[in-house]
Amino acid sequence: MRKKIVAANWKMNMTLGESTRFIESFLLDAADIREVEIVIIPPFTALAKVTELLENKSQSIKVGAQNMHWERNGAFTGEISAALLRDLFIHYVILGHSERRRLFGETDEIVNKKVRAAHEATLRPIVCVGETLEQRDKGNVEKILSIQLRGSLKDLSEKELQETVVAYEPVWAIGTGRNATPEQAQEAHAFIRQTLREMSDETTADRIRIQYGGSVKSENAQELMGQQDIDGALVGGASLDPRSFAAIVKAARDQK
Ligand code: PGA
């Protein structure tokens, strides 16, 4: 059975003081939760602080980064490599978020280079895919998801695929307050799993965790994560408040 994974994507928010207050408060609610894997994904500036605050506090809470460069090191001013993240004991990295694709020109090819570099450094990627509203209205959801998955996850071994988390994030649902309905999300997730099956094999596809992201909040979390192929959530806005994020984690725990 797939263990649910719920991640807090803080994006470009949270000072060191705010991060500290968040972790202290969140631990009161969530330190004892074992059934769900929890990932806190702060901005680069707070990675070390959050890691330090979580040390020896909970086996279930990991730390992730929001992006990285595909090269190991070198003259890439302003960039961070997988090795630098591992140096901070980071476990996960979000790759190919729609904000990076849209605002920073990341293509599936770039995402794929990063995904392979992450695995090489034993960093687990959370790879985001999802259609825009225009693509959905034109009936192109499956086409877009297939292209993004096959491009971003190209040339990975079965083991690497199993250690990859896929996040289905319809672009029209991110930060808009308008989440996909549980049925819409399940339909996309089932298609993603089917595509992963075609790209590898049955066992591998059954082991890959697929998160839903896009306006997840405590009110809709339980129903979304109750769907057969939804194995967790990637949470933006609602993850900035420790109580609301803890409520989403509990919704994941209370599923099965
Ligand atoms: P949101 O963001 O929860 O604020 O919609 C989700 C994401 O971008 O990962």
Short mmCIF file of C-alpha atoms and ligand atoms in Angstrom, two decimals:
data_model
loop_
_atom_site.label_atom_id
_atom_site.label_comp_id
_atom_site.label_asym_id
_atom_site.label_seq_id
_atom_site.Cartn_x
_atom_site.Cartn_y
_atom_site.Cartn_z
CA MET A 1 0.00 0.00 0.00
CA ARG A 2 1.19 3.49 -0.81
CA LYS A 3 1.94 5.69 2.19
CA LYS A 4 0.30 9.07 1.82
CA ILE A 5 2.63 12.03 1.38
CA VAL A 6 1.54 15.57 2.22
CA ALA A 7 3.88 18.45 1.42
CA ALA A 8 3.91 22.14 2.36
CA ASN A 9 5.17 24.30 -0.51
CA TRP A 10 5.86 27.65 1.12
CA LYS A 11 6.97 29.23 -2.19
CA MET A 12 8.61 32.68 -1.72
CA ASN A 13 7.29 33.15 1.82
CA MET A 14 8.35 32.68 5.45
CA THR A 15 11.22 34.48 7.15
CA LEU A 16 13.37 32.62 9.67
CA GLY A 17 11.19 33.91 12.50
CA GLU A 18 7.99 32.84 10.77
CA SER A 19 9.47 29.44 9.90
CA THR A 20 10.47 28.89 13.53
CA ARG A 21 7.03 29.79 14.82
CA PHE A 22 5.42 27.54 12.22
CA ILE A 23 7.52 24.49 13.11
CA GLU A 24 7.07 24.96 16.86
CA SER A 25 3.31 25.17 16.47
CA PHE A 26 3.05 22.41 13.85
CA LEU A 27 4.98 19.95 16.02
CA LEU A 28 2.42 20.35 18.81
CA ASP A 29 -0.22 19.00 16.41
CA ALA A 30 1.72 16.63 14.20
CA ALA A 31 4.86 15.31 15.93
CA ASP A 32 3.16 12.00 16.74
CA ILE A 33 1.73 11.29 13.31
CA ARG A 34 3.36 8.14 11.88
CA GLU A 35 0.93 7.10 9.17
CA VAL A 36 1.62 9.96 6.77
CA GLU A 37 4.90 11.17 5.32
CA ILE A 38 5.09 14.94 5.80
CA VAL A 39 7.43 17.20 3.81
CA ILE A 40 8.08 20.84 4.69
CA ILE A 41 9.39 22.79 1.70
CA PRO A 42 10.64 26.23 2.78
CA PRO A 43 12.53 28.81 0.71
CA PHE A 44 16.29 28.10 0.42
CA THR A 45 17.03 30.65 3.16
CA ALA A 46 15.09 28.68 5.78
CA LEU A 47 16.18 25.13 4.83
CA ALA A 48 18.93 24.86 7.43
CA LYS A 49 16.80 26.39 10.16
CA VAL A 50 13.82 24.13 9.52
CA THR A 51 16.07 21.04 9.35
CA GLU A 52 17.65 22.01 12.68
CA LEU A 53 14.27 22.60 14.34
CA LEU A 54 13.01 19.19 13.20
CA GLU A 55 16.08 17.24 14.24
CA ASN A 56 15.09 14.29 16.45
CA LYS A 57 11.51 15.52 16.64
CA SER A 58 9.70 13.19 14.25
CA GLN A 59 10.61 10.35 11.87
CA SER A 60 7.73 11.27 9.61
CA ILE A 61 8.66 14.87 8.83
CA LYS A 62 11.17 15.47 6.04
CA VAL A 63 12.46 18.67 4.46
CA GLY A 64 12.41 19.52 0.77
CA ALA A 65 13.61 22.29 -1.55
CA GLN A 66 11.59 24.08 -4.23
CA ASN A 67 14.05 23.85 -7.10
CA MET A 68 17.65 23.02 -8.02
CA HIS A 69 20.08 23.15 -10.93
CA TRP A 70 21.01 19.99 -12.84
CA GLU A 71 24.79 20.51 -12.79
CA ARG A 72 26.79 19.23 -9.83
CA ASN A 73 28.75 22.42 -9.24
CA GLY A 74 30.46 25.24 -11.09
CA ALA A 75 29.95 28.74 -12.41
CA PHE A 76 26.15 29.04 -12.15
CA THR A 77 25.61 32.23 -10.18
CA GLY A 78 22.45 32.13 -8.09
CA GLU A 79 21.84 28.40 -8.51
CA ILE A 80 21.80 25.52 -6.01
CA SER A 81 22.81 21.93 -6.83
CA ALA A 82 21.54 18.58 -5.56
CA ALA A 83 24.83 18.05 -3.72
CA LEU A 84 24.40 21.35 -1.85
CA LEU A 85 20.91 20.29 -0.83
CA ARG A 86 22.09 16.86 0.34
CA ASP A 87 24.72 18.67 2.37
CA LEU A 88 21.81 20.14 4.38
CA PHE A 89 20.19 16.69 4.78
CA ILE A 90 17.37 17.60 2.43
CA HIS A 91 15.31 14.62 1.20
CA TYR A 92 12.98 15.99 -1.46
CA VAL A 93 12.99 18.61 -4.21
CA ILE A 94 10.04 19.98 -6.20
CA LEU A 95 10.83 20.01 -9.90
CA GLY A 96 8.83 21.41 -12.81
CA HIS A 97 6.31 23.35 -10.75
CA SER A 98 3.99 25.23 -13.11
CA GLU A 99 5.27 28.55 -11.76
CA ARG A 100 8.78 27.54 -12.84
CA ARG A 101 7.53 26.31 -16.19
CA ARG A 102 5.48 29.45 -16.83
CA LEU A 103 7.57 32.22 -15.26
CA PHE A 104 11.07 30.82 -15.69
CA GLY A 105 10.77 28.96 -18.98
CA GLU A 106 11.39 25.44 -17.69
CA THR A 107 10.68 22.83 -20.35
CA ASP A 108 10.18 19.08 -19.95
CA GLU A 109 13.74 18.64 -21.15
CA ILE A 110 15.12 20.88 -18.41
CA VAL A 111 12.89 19.21 -15.82
CA ASN A 112 14.18 15.81 -16.97
CA LYS A 113 17.82 16.89 -16.55
CA LYS A 114 17.02 18.04 -13.03
CA VAL A 115 15.09 14.86 -12.18
CA ARG A 116 18.02 12.69 -13.27
CA ALA A 117 20.51 14.86 -11.36
CA ALA A 118 18.33 14.64 -8.25
CA HIS A 119 18.24 10.83 -8.38
CA GLU A 120 21.98 10.69 -8.94
CA ALA A 121 22.37 12.55 -5.64
CA THR A 122 19.72 10.37 -3.93
CA LEU A 123 17.40 13.31 -3.63
CA ARG A 124 13.76 12.40 -4.28
CA PRO A 125 12.00 14.58 -6.83
CA ILE A 126 8.39 15.71 -6.61
CA VAL A 127 7.65 16.25 -10.28
CA CYS A 128 4.72 18.52 -11.12
CA VAL A 129 2.50 18.14 -14.16
CA GLY A 130 -0.84 19.72 -15.04
CA GLU A 131 -2.88 21.42 -17.72
CA THR A 132 -3.97 25.04 -18.09
CA LEU A 133 -7.65 25.97 -18.26
CA GLU A 134 -7.38 26.57 -21.98
CA GLN A 135 -5.91 23.10 -22.50
CA ARG A 136 -8.70 21.57 -20.41
CA ASP A 137 -11.39 23.46 -22.30
CA LYS A 138 -9.97 22.17 -25.57
CA GLY A 139 -10.14 18.60 -24.31
CA ASN A 140 -6.36 18.21 -24.20
CA VAL A 141 -5.82 17.15 -20.58
CA GLU A 142 -4.59 13.63 -21.37
CA LYS A 143 -2.40 14.78 -24.22
CA ILE A 144 -0.67 17.41 -22.06
CA LEU A 145 -0.19 15.06 -19.11
CA SER A 146 1.22 12.37 -21.36
CA ILE A 147 3.73 14.75 -22.96
CA GLN A 148 4.82 16.19 -19.61
CA LEU A 149 5.20 12.78 -17.95
CA ARG A 150 7.05 11.13 -20.82
CA GLY A 151 9.33 14.16 -21.20
CA SER A 152 10.03 14.91 -17.54
CA LEU A 153 10.49 11.27 -16.47
CA LYS A 154 12.45 10.07 -19.48
CA ASP A 155 15.25 7.52 -19.03
CA LEU A 156 14.61 6.70 -15.37
CA SER A 157 15.12 3.20 -14.01
CA GLU A 158 12.20 1.40 -12.35
CA LYS A 159 13.79 2.07 -8.98
CA GLU A 160 14.16 5.77 -9.72
CA LEU A 161 10.56 5.96 -10.88
CA GLN A 162 9.38 4.33 -7.66
CA GLU A 163 11.33 6.92 -5.70
CA THR A 164 9.76 9.76 -7.65
CA VAL A 165 6.61 11.50 -6.46
CA VAL A 166 4.34 12.90 -9.17
CA ALA A 167 2.17 15.91 -8.33
CA TYR A 168 -0.89 16.52 -10.49
CA GLU A 169 -1.45 20.25 -10.29
CA PRO A 170 -3.98 21.67 -12.73
CA VAL A 171 -2.69 25.20 -13.35
CA TRP A 172 -6.20 26.69 -13.10
CA ALA A 173 -6.53 25.35 -9.56
CA ILE A 174 -3.29 26.76 -8.16
CA GLY A 175 -3.79 29.69 -5.82
CA THR A 176 -7.26 30.34 -7.23
CA GLY A 177 -9.41 28.84 -4.50
CA ARG A 178 -10.95 26.67 -7.20
CA ASN A 179 -9.85 23.07 -6.63
CA ALA A 180 -10.46 20.25 -9.07
CA THR A 181 -13.45 18.19 -7.98
CA PRO A 182 -12.50 14.82 -6.48
CA GLU A 183 -13.87 13.17 -9.65
CA GLN A 184 -11.84 15.41 -12.00
CA ALA A 185 -8.72 14.82 -9.92
CA GLN A 186 -9.22 11.03 -9.71
CA GLU A 187 -9.74 10.85 -13.46
CA ALA A 188 -6.45 12.67 -14.09
CA HIS A 189 -4.62 10.58 -11.48
CA ALA A 190 -5.88 7.32 -12.99
CA PHE A 191 -4.66 8.51 -16.38
CA ILE A 192 -1.27 9.42 -14.91
CA ARG A 193 -0.94 5.97 -13.34
CA GLN A 194 -1.92 4.33 -16.61
CA THR A 195 0.74 6.35 -18.43
CA LEU A 196 3.33 5.39 -15.81
CA ARG A 197 2.32 1.75 -16.34
CA GLU A 198 2.99 2.13 -20.06
CA MET A 199 6.34 3.77 -19.30
CA SER A 200 7.45 1.02 -16.89
CA ASP A 201 5.45 -1.89 -15.50
CA GLU A 202 2.49 -2.68 -13.28
CA THR A 203 4.41 -3.00 -10.00
CA THR A 204 6.36 0.20 -10.54
CA ALA A 205 3.28 2.22 -11.47
CA ASP A 206 1.41 0.86 -8.44
CA ARG A 207 4.17 2.03 -6.13
CA ILE A 208 4.51 5.60 -7.40
CA ARG A 209 2.77 8.14 -5.24
CA ILE A 210 0.71 10.77 -7.01
CA GLN A 211 -0.18 13.90 -5.05
CA TYR A 212 -2.92 16.31 -5.94
CA GLY A 213 -2.14 20.06 -5.72
CA GLY A 214 -4.25 23.14 -6.35
CA SER A 215 -6.27 24.95 -3.68
CA VAL A 216 -6.13 22.06 -1.20
CA LYS A 217 -7.46 23.12 2.19
CA SER A 218 -8.73 21.37 5.28
CA GLU A 219 -12.31 21.50 3.97
CA ASN A 220 -11.64 19.57 0.74
CA ALA A 221 -8.60 17.49 1.71
CA GLN A 222 -10.40 14.44 3.00
CA GLU A 223 -12.59 13.93 -0.04
CA LEU A 224 -9.73 14.50 -2.48
CA MET A 225 -7.38 12.14 -0.69
CA GLY A 226 -10.13 9.54 -0.35
CA GLN A 227 -9.90 8.87 -4.10
CA GLN A 228 -8.26 5.64 -5.15
CA ASP A 229 -5.28 7.11 -7.00
CA ILE A 230 -4.71 10.24 -4.89
CA ASP A 231 -1.83 9.50 -2.55
CA GLY A 232 -1.43 12.85 -0.85
CA ALA A 233 -1.35 16.58 -1.43
CA LEU A 234 1.03 19.35 -2.41
CA VAL A 235 -0.26 22.35 -0.53
CA GLY A 236 0.59 25.99 -1.21
CA GLY A 237 -1.49 28.74 0.43
CA ALA A 238 -3.03 26.57 3.17
CA SER A 239 0.42 25.30 4.20
CA LEU A 240 1.49 28.71 5.53
CA ASP A 241 -0.67 28.27 8.61
CA PRO A 242 0.46 25.43 10.92
CA ARG A 243 -3.05 24.57 12.09
CA SER A 244 -4.57 24.38 8.66
CA PHE A 245 -1.63 22.35 7.34
CA ALA A 246 -1.89 20.00 10.35
CA ALA A 247 -5.60 19.56 9.59
CA ILE A 248 -4.75 18.52 6.02
CA VAL A 249 -2.16 16.02 7.29
CA LYS A 250 -4.76 14.59 9.66
CA ALA A 251 -7.25 14.30 6.80
CA ALA A 252 -4.65 12.16 4.99
CA ARG A 253 -4.09 10.03 8.10
CA ASP A 254 -7.78 9.45 8.65
CA GLN A 255 -8.33 8.09 5.14
CA LYS A 256 -7.60 4.42 5.63
P1 PGA B 1 -2.12 26.33 -3.71
O1 PGA B 1 -0.72 25.97 -4.41
O2 PGA B 1 -2.39 25.28 -2.67
O3 PGA B 1 -1.90 27.68 -3.11
O4 PGA B 1 -3.16 26.32 -4.77
C1 PGA B 1 -0.36 24.65 -4.70
C2 PGA B 1 0.99 24.59 -5.35
O5 PGA B 1 1.32 25.48 -6.14
O6 PGA B 1 1.78 23.64 -5.10
#
